[in-house]
Amino acid sequence: MKITRRQFLRRSFSIGATGLLTGYPFFIERYIVQTNTYKISVPNLPKAFSGFRIVQLSDLHYGFLVPLGLIQHVIERANQLKPDLIVCTGDYVHEKNSTSQIDQVWPIISNLTAPFGVYSVLGNHDHWADTARSDYWLKRTKQDLRHKVVRIERDKQPLWLAGVGDLYEDHRSLDDVLVKIPDTECRIVLAHNPDSADTQYSKRIDLMISGHTHGGQVNIPFVGTPVLPVHNKNYSSGLKNSQRGSKVFISKGIGWAICPIRFNCLPEIVVLELIPETT
């Protein structure tokens, strides 16, 4: 059956549009990395840290469909933002039971630099790849905050960072870490999985910085995110409140986990601008 030129153009357009719609989440949106700035009021934050800028990188997932070139680009952009501090919240690789991706990606991560330091914790994929090798690179790069605390000082006023283990593979009570911080002083906690905020502990958290969810990777208008790999489905992305009332920030991350697509959920480099919470 012959078709007219108009029918041919309509069919061609339909096929092209269908290809674009199906290919966009797989081939395009995964590589559009945004830089998003969030202004967050933090309880007990000293006035000296008003305007303090933290860059967060999370869920790089170097591996299949996330090339080293993309990781290098993200690391360079993070440094160009000239933050006061850089934090990394886990899942740097995608492989399991192997050290090859770990040994390729960490020399690039080690190029991160900031005046008040670079601090990192591990995610579940880092343990699934190789816990010992991941921990080796944390220590070699001097970014290690796993089950540790560090005191930062600005104009003689203190701010504490605490790092906790991955909820699935390396969990300990948050109190084991937070007990090292004076009760009256501000503490910011790095935890790969935001569900850590709802575990059993008694000490105060002023802000938790997390990743793990990738923002769900797919955000359908009027529907939301069909898949979130967390127990508390409120923990999608952005600033949330825990069941205890603590503030929890969740990055959409860079790479992918369950399925190599993103739709209406662009990867992000996060800039957190801290301000004291007013009562």
mmCIF file of C-alpha atoms in Angstrom:
data_model
loop_
_atom_site.group_PDB
_atom_site.id
_atom_site.type_symbol
_atom_site.label_atom_id
_atom_site.label_comp_id
_atom_site.label_asym_id
_atom_site.label_seq_id
_atom_site.Cartn_x
_atom_site.Cartn_y
_atom_site.Cartn_z
ATOM 1 C CA MET A 1 0.000 0.000 0.000
ATOM 2 C CA LYS A 2 1.388 3.365 -0.995
ATOM 3 C CA ILE A 3 1.545 6.113 1.596
ATOM 4 C CA THR A 4 1.489 9.836 1.009
ATOM 5 C CA ARG A 5 4.366 12.125 1.857
ATOM 6 C CA ARG A 6 2.369 13.516 4.779
ATOM 7 C CA GLN A 7 1.709 10.012 6.143
ATOM 8 C CA PHE A 8 5.401 9.167 5.771
ATOM 9 C CA LEU A 9 6.430 12.281 7.693
ATOM 10 C CA ARG A 10 3.906 11.586 10.438
ATOM 11 C CA ARG A 11 5.116 8.015 10.864
ATOM 12 C CA SER A 12 8.748 9.107 10.807
ATOM 13 C CA PHE A 13 8.043 11.722 13.439
ATOM 14 C CA SER A 14 6.225 9.186 15.613
ATOM 15 C CA ILE A 15 9.068 6.698 15.360
ATOM 16 C CA GLY A 16 11.641 9.409 16.103
ATOM 17 C CA ALA A 17 9.658 10.725 19.066
ATOM 18 C CA THR A 18 9.261 7.217 20.462
ATOM 19 C CA GLY A 19 12.989 6.596 20.087
ATOM 20 C CA LEU A 20 13.788 9.861 21.835
ATOM 21 C CA LEU A 21 11.420 9.180 24.710
ATOM 22 C CA THR A 22 12.728 5.663 25.256
ATOM 23 C CA GLY A 23 16.382 6.564 24.707
ATOM 24 C CA TYR A 24 16.506 9.799 26.718
ATOM 25 C CA PRO A 25 16.423 8.182 30.207
ATOM 26 C CA PHE A 26 19.053 5.632 29.173
ATOM 27 C CA PHE A 27 21.476 7.581 26.978
ATOM 28 C CA ILE A 28 21.074 11.247 27.927
ATOM 29 C CA GLU A 29 19.720 12.201 31.346
ATOM 30 C CA ARG A 30 22.162 9.925 33.197
ATOM 31 C CA TYR A 31 25.016 12.152 31.989
ATOM 32 C CA ILE A 32 23.491 15.594 32.657
ATOM 33 C CA VAL A 33 25.091 16.393 36.009
ATOM 34 C CA GLN A 34 23.655 19.451 37.711
ATOM 35 C CA THR A 35 25.186 21.578 40.453
ATOM 36 C CA ASN A 36 22.435 22.275 42.975
ATOM 37 C CA THR A 37 22.779 24.639 45.926
ATOM 38 C CA TYR A 38 20.684 24.150 49.061
ATOM 39 C CA LYS A 39 20.594 26.642 51.921
ATOM 40 C CA ILE A 40 20.075 24.728 55.165
ATOM 41 C CA SER A 41 19.516 26.094 58.647
ATOM 42 C CA VAL A 42 21.345 23.927 61.164
ATOM 43 C CA PRO A 43 20.530 23.792 64.886
ATOM 44 C CA ASN A 44 23.393 24.735 67.197
ATOM 45 C CA LEU A 45 25.538 25.928 64.285
ATOM 46 C CA PRO A 46 28.069 28.508 65.545
ATOM 47 C CA LYS A 47 27.769 31.958 63.979
ATOM 48 C CA ALA A 48 31.315 31.624 62.648
ATOM 49 C CA PHE A 49 30.044 28.906 60.296
ATOM 50 C CA SER A 50 27.228 30.983 58.808
ATOM 51 C CA GLY A 51 27.623 30.702 55.031
ATOM 52 C CA PHE A 52 29.948 27.695 55.356
ATOM 53 C CA ARG A 53 29.805 25.777 52.058
ATOM 54 C CA ILE A 54 29.970 21.999 51.891
ATOM 55 C CA VAL A 55 30.134 20.146 48.582
ATOM 56 C CA GLN A 56 28.690 16.640 48.759
ATOM 57 C CA LEU A 57 29.442 13.877 46.272
ATOM 58 C CA SER A 58 27.548 10.619 46.567
ATOM 59 C CA ASP A 59 26.958 7.362 44.718
ATOM 60 C CA LEU A 60 29.524 7.802 41.957
ATOM 61 C CA HIS A 61 29.093 4.115 41.073
ATOM 62 C CA TYR A 62 32.067 3.974 38.733
ATOM 63 C CA GLY A 63 31.631 0.978 36.456
ATOM 64 C CA PHE A 64 29.308 -0.111 33.673
ATOM 65 C CA LEU A 65 27.941 2.990 31.858
ATOM 66 C CA VAL A 66 29.661 5.330 34.366
ATOM 67 C CA PRO A 67 33.128 5.879 32.820
ATOM 68 C CA LEU A 68 36.212 7.265 34.526
ATOM 69 C CA GLY A 69 35.935 10.331 32.303
ATOM 70 C CA LEU A 70 32.640 11.232 33.938
ATOM 71 C CA ILE A 71 34.110 10.703 37.411
ATOM 72 C CA GLN A 72 37.081 12.911 36.529
ATOM 73 C CA HIS A 73 34.713 15.602 35.273
ATOM 74 C CA VAL A 74 32.680 15.497 38.497
ATOM 75 C CA ILE A 75 35.792 15.691 40.696
ATOM 76 C CA GLU A 76 37.142 18.671 38.741
ATOM 77 C CA ARG A 77 33.805 20.483 38.976
ATOM 78 C CA ALA A 78 33.635 19.876 42.717
ATOM 79 C CA ASN A 79 37.063 21.456 43.182
ATOM 80 C CA GLN A 80 36.173 24.394 40.933
ATOM 81 C CA LEU A 81 33.269 25.247 43.232
ATOM 82 C CA LYS A 82 35.888 26.154 45.872
ATOM 83 C CA PRO A 83 33.885 24.912 48.866
ATOM 84 C CA ASP A 84 35.039 25.186 52.452
ATOM 85 C CA LEU A 85 34.659 21.438 52.909
ATOM 86 C CA ILE A 86 33.969 18.375 50.737
ATOM 87 C CA VAL A 87 32.166 15.255 51.954
ATOM 88 C CA CYS A 88 31.616 11.962 50.115
ATOM 89 C CA THR A 89 28.858 9.627 51.256
ATOM 90 C CA GLY A 90 29.697 6.270 49.723
ATOM 91 C CA ASP A 91 29.113 3.866 46.834
ATOM 92 C CA TYR A 92 32.124 4.812 44.741
ATOM 93 C CA VAL A 93 32.050 1.631 42.630
ATOM 94 C CA HIS A 94 29.524 -0.759 41.138
ATOM 95 C CA GLU A 95 31.314 -4.104 41.066
ATOM 96 C CA LYS A 96 31.055 -6.991 43.522
ATOM 97 C CA ASN A 97 33.822 -9.173 44.956
ATOM 98 C CA SER A 98 36.619 -7.354 43.165
ATOM 99 C CA THR A 99 39.110 -4.563 43.807
ATOM 100 C CA SER A 100 39.750 -3.424 40.220
ATOM 101 C CA GLN A 101 37.191 -0.592 40.132
ATOM 102 C CA ILE A 102 38.199 0.503 43.630
ATOM 103 C CA ASP A 103 41.833 0.855 42.584
ATOM 104 C CA GLN A 104 40.865 2.787 39.449
ATOM 105 C CA VAL A 105 38.427 5.297 40.917
ATOM 106 C CA TRP A 106 40.098 6.199 44.208
ATOM 107 C CA PRO A 107 43.218 7.836 42.701
ATOM 108 C CA ILE A 108 40.791 10.237 40.999
ATOM 109 C CA ILE A 109 38.755 10.824 44.172
ATOM 110 C CA SER A 110 42.011 11.572 45.974
ATOM 111 C CA ASN A 111 42.318 14.764 43.881
ATOM 112 C CA LEU A 112 39.488 16.404 45.833
ATOM 113 C CA THR A 113 40.688 19.347 47.896
ATOM 114 C CA ALA A 114 39.141 21.944 50.212
ATOM 115 C CA PRO A 115 40.507 24.299 52.901
ATOM 116 C CA PHE A 116 38.759 22.510 55.786
ATOM 117 C CA GLY A 117 39.391 19.048 54.377
ATOM 118 C CA VAL A 118 37.759 16.174 52.507
ATOM 119 C CA TYR A 119 35.972 13.471 54.510
ATOM 120 C CA SER A 120 34.381 10.254 53.294
ATOM 121 C CA VAL A 121 32.438 7.216 54.458
ATOM 122 C CA LEU A 122 31.618 3.934 52.714
ATOM 123 C CA GLY A 123 28.395 2.651 51.183
ATOM 124 C CA ASN A 124 27.007 -0.842 50.734
ATOM 125 C CA HIS A 125 28.544 -1.255 47.250
ATOM 126 C CA ASP A 126 31.999 -0.437 48.615
ATOM 127 C CA HIS A 127 31.639 -3.314 51.063
ATOM 128 C CA TRP A 128 30.199 -5.611 48.379
ATOM 129 C CA ALA A 129 33.262 -4.898 46.236
ATOM 130 C CA ASP A 130 35.874 -5.284 48.980
ATOM 131 C CA THR A 131 35.694 -3.803 52.478
ATOM 132 C CA ALA A 132 39.403 -4.019 53.229
ATOM 133 C CA ARG A 133 40.456 -2.367 49.965
ATOM 134 C CA SER A 134 37.856 0.385 50.289
ATOM 135 C CA ASP A 135 39.020 1.063 53.846
ATOM 136 C CA TYR A 136 42.635 1.095 52.649
ATOM 137 C CA TRP A 137 41.857 3.935 50.233
ATOM 138 C CA LEU A 138 39.949 5.895 52.867
ATOM 139 C CA LYS A 139 43.049 5.866 55.024
ATOM 140 C CA ARG A 140 45.554 6.390 52.200
ATOM 141 C CA THR A 141 43.726 9.514 50.989
ATOM 142 C CA LYS A 142 43.342 10.815 54.571
ATOM 143 C CA GLN A 143 39.599 11.167 53.921
ATOM 144 C CA ASP A 144 38.656 8.485 56.468
ATOM 145 C CA LEU A 145 35.649 9.366 58.644
ATOM 146 C CA ARG A 146 34.308 5.815 59.021
ATOM 147 C CA HIS A 147 33.251 5.432 62.692
ATOM 148 C CA LYS A 148 35.246 8.566 63.487
ATOM 149 C CA VAL A 149 34.760 12.209 64.424
ATOM 150 C CA VAL A 150 36.743 15.313 63.524
ATOM 151 C CA ARG A 151 36.597 18.778 65.060
ATOM 152 C CA ILE A 152 36.675 21.762 62.696
ATOM 153 C CA GLU A 153 37.356 25.225 64.036
ATOM 154 C CA ARG A 154 36.532 28.612 62.539
ATOM 155 C CA ASP A 155 37.214 31.825 64.466
ATOM 156 C CA LYS A 156 37.781 29.630 67.539
ATOM 157 C CA GLN A 157 34.267 28.171 67.289
ATOM 158 C CA PRO A 158 33.817 24.386 66.830
ATOM 159 C CA LEU A 159 31.868 22.249 64.381
ATOM 160 C CA TRP A 160 32.030 18.460 64.542
ATOM 161 C CA LEU A 161 31.801 15.943 61.715
ATOM 162 C CA ALA A 162 30.956 12.333 62.489
ATOM 163 C CA GLY A 163 30.990 9.354 60.133
ATOM 164 C CA VAL A 164 28.946 6.210 60.652
ATOM 165 C CA GLY A 165 28.989 2.798 59.014
ATOM 166 C CA ASP A 166 26.737 1.634 56.208
ATOM 167 C CA LEU A 167 23.377 0.504 57.577
ATOM 168 C CA TYR A 168 23.407 -2.808 55.672
ATOM 169 C CA GLU A 169 27.038 -3.842 55.902
ATOM 170 C CA ASP A 170 28.821 -1.920 58.659
ATOM 171 C CA HIS A 171 26.274 -0.630 61.144
ATOM 172 C CA ARG A 172 27.069 0.260 64.723
ATOM 173 C CA SER A 173 25.042 2.354 67.143
ATOM 174 C CA LEU A 174 25.433 6.022 66.282
ATOM 175 C CA ASP A 175 26.001 6.617 69.990
ATOM 176 C CA ASP A 176 29.369 4.842 69.712
ATOM 177 C CA VAL A 177 30.553 7.731 67.529
ATOM 178 C CA LEU A 178 28.504 10.647 68.854
ATOM 179 C CA VAL A 179 29.602 10.042 72.441
ATOM 180 C CA LYS A 180 32.979 11.503 71.435
ATOM 181 C CA ILE A 181 31.389 14.926 70.792
ATOM 182 C CA PRO A 182 30.538 17.411 73.590
ATOM 183 C CA ASP A 183 26.781 17.469 74.111
ATOM 184 C CA THR A 184 26.443 21.223 73.562
ATOM 185 C CA GLU A 185 28.374 21.419 70.297
ATOM 186 C CA CYS A 186 27.050 21.186 66.746
ATOM 187 C CA ARG A 187 27.448 17.849 64.999
ATOM 188 C CA ILE A 188 26.960 16.915 61.350
ATOM 189 C CA VAL A 189 26.815 13.195 60.568
ATOM 190 C CA LEU A 190 27.789 11.485 57.313
ATOM 191 C CA ALA A 191 25.802 8.293 56.706
ATOM 192 C CA HIS A 192 25.434 6.574 53.352
ATOM 193 C CA ASN A 193 21.886 5.347 54.025
ATOM 194 C CA PRO A 194 19.391 7.916 55.377
ATOM 195 C CA ASP A 195 17.546 5.128 57.220
ATOM 196 C CA SER A 196 20.434 5.352 59.695
ATOM 197 C CA ALA A 197 18.656 8.403 61.105
ATOM 198 C CA ASP A 198 15.821 6.174 62.332
ATOM 199 C CA THR A 199 17.942 3.562 64.127
ATOM 200 C CA GLN A 200 18.337 3.204 67.886
ATOM 201 C CA TYR A 201 20.508 5.892 69.476
ATOM 202 C CA SER A 202 20.112 8.599 72.108
ATOM 203 C CA LYS A 203 22.552 11.350 71.152
ATOM 204 C CA ARG A 204 21.511 14.473 69.206
ATOM 205 C CA ILE A 205 22.096 14.922 65.474
ATOM 206 C CA ASP A 206 21.908 18.442 64.058
ATOM 207 C CA LEU A 207 22.196 17.421 60.398
ATOM 208 C CA MET A 208 22.701 14.095 58.658
ATOM 209 C CA ILE A 209 24.090 14.075 55.101
ATOM 210 C CA SER A 210 23.288 10.948 53.103
ATOM 211 C CA GLY A 211 22.899 9.425 49.658
ATOM 212 C CA HIS A 212 21.987 5.865 48.639
ATOM 213 C CA THR A 213 18.543 6.586 47.140
ATOM 214 C CA HIS A 214 19.693 8.251 43.881
ATOM 215 C CA GLY A 215 16.464 10.230 44.264
ATOM 216 C CA GLY A 216 14.737 7.080 43.061
ATOM 217 C CA GLN A 217 16.283 7.672 39.591
ATOM 218 C CA VAL A 218 12.782 7.908 38.111
ATOM 219 C CA ASN A 219 10.376 10.640 39.161
ATOM 220 C CA ILE A 220 7.047 10.370 37.360
ATOM 221 C CA PRO A 221 4.940 13.546 37.395
ATOM 222 C CA PHE A 222 1.868 13.213 39.664
ATOM 223 C CA VAL A 223 3.068 9.742 40.682
ATOM 224 C CA GLY A 224 6.459 10.236 42.298
ATOM 225 C CA THR A 225 9.304 7.742 42.649
ATOM 226 C CA PRO A 226 8.129 4.127 42.185
ATOM 227 C CA VAL A 227 11.312 2.577 43.641
ATOM 228 C CA LEU A 228 13.200 3.847 46.684
ATOM 229 C CA PRO A 229 15.754 1.475 48.267
ATOM 230 C CA VAL A 230 15.001 2.659 51.817
ATOM 231 C CA HIS A 231 12.559 1.655 54.547
ATOM 232 C CA ASN A 232 11.393 5.237 55.171
ATOM 233 C CA LYS A 233 9.832 6.215 51.836
ATOM 234 C CA ASN A 234 9.973 9.881 52.828
ATOM 235 C CA TYR A 235 13.718 9.711 52.235
ATOM 236 C CA SER A 236 13.755 10.386 48.500
ATOM 237 C CA SER A 237 16.038 13.400 48.008
ATOM 238 C CA GLY A 238 16.566 16.886 49.375
ATOM 239 C CA LEU A 239 16.028 18.019 52.954
ATOM 240 C CA LYS A 240 13.772 15.802 55.082
ATOM 241 C CA ASN A 241 12.982 15.319 58.759
ATOM 242 C CA SER A 242 13.696 12.014 60.458
ATOM 243 C CA GLN A 243 11.213 10.238 62.696
ATOM 244 C CA ARG A 244 13.042 11.880 65.590
ATOM 245 C CA GLY A 245 12.771 15.338 64.068
ATOM 246 C CA SER A 246 16.421 15.582 63.007
ATOM 247 C CA LYS A 247 17.290 17.125 59.647
ATOM 248 C CA VAL A 248 18.399 14.679 56.959
ATOM 249 C CA PHE A 249 19.727 15.777 53.566
ATOM 250 C CA ILE A 250 19.745 13.181 50.764
ATOM 251 C CA SER A 251 21.658 13.600 47.510
ATOM 252 C CA LYS A 252 20.392 12.257 44.172
ATOM 253 C CA GLY A 253 23.952 11.091 43.540
ATOM 254 C CA ILE A 254 25.816 10.665 40.278
ATOM 255 C CA GLY A 255 25.578 7.054 39.092
ATOM 256 C CA TRP A 256 22.924 4.360 38.920
ATOM 257 C CA ALA A 257 22.178 1.224 40.907
ATOM 258 C CA ILE A 258 19.153 -0.948 40.134
ATOM 259 C CA CYS A 259 18.603 0.113 36.528
ATOM 260 C CA PRO A 260 20.817 2.345 34.312
ATOM 261 C CA ILE A 261 18.214 5.033 33.667
ATOM 262 C CA ARG A 262 17.192 8.402 35.021
ATOM 263 C CA PHE A 263 13.970 10.223 34.281
ATOM 264 C CA ASN A 264 13.119 13.636 35.718
ATOM 265 C CA CYS A 265 15.843 13.031 38.298
ATOM 266 C CA LEU A 266 19.137 14.505 37.116
ATOM 267 C CA PRO A 267 22.414 13.506 38.790
ATOM 268 C CA GLU A 268 23.735 16.221 41.068
ATOM 269 C CA ILE A 269 26.764 17.723 42.692
ATOM 270 C CA VAL A 270 25.405 19.157 45.932
ATOM 271 C CA VAL A 271 26.416 22.446 47.539
ATOM 272 C CA LEU A 272 25.101 22.871 51.086
ATOM 273 C CA GLU A 273 25.239 26.421 52.384
ATOM 274 C CA LEU A 274 24.864 26.350 56.176
ATOM 275 C CA ILE A 275 23.169 29.022 58.250
ATOM 276 C CA PRO A 276 22.372 29.011 61.987
ATOM 277 C CA GLU A 277 18.816 28.021 62.824
ATOM 278 C CA THR A 278 16.871 30.822 64.443
ATOM 279 C CA THR A 279 14.366 30.035 67.166
#
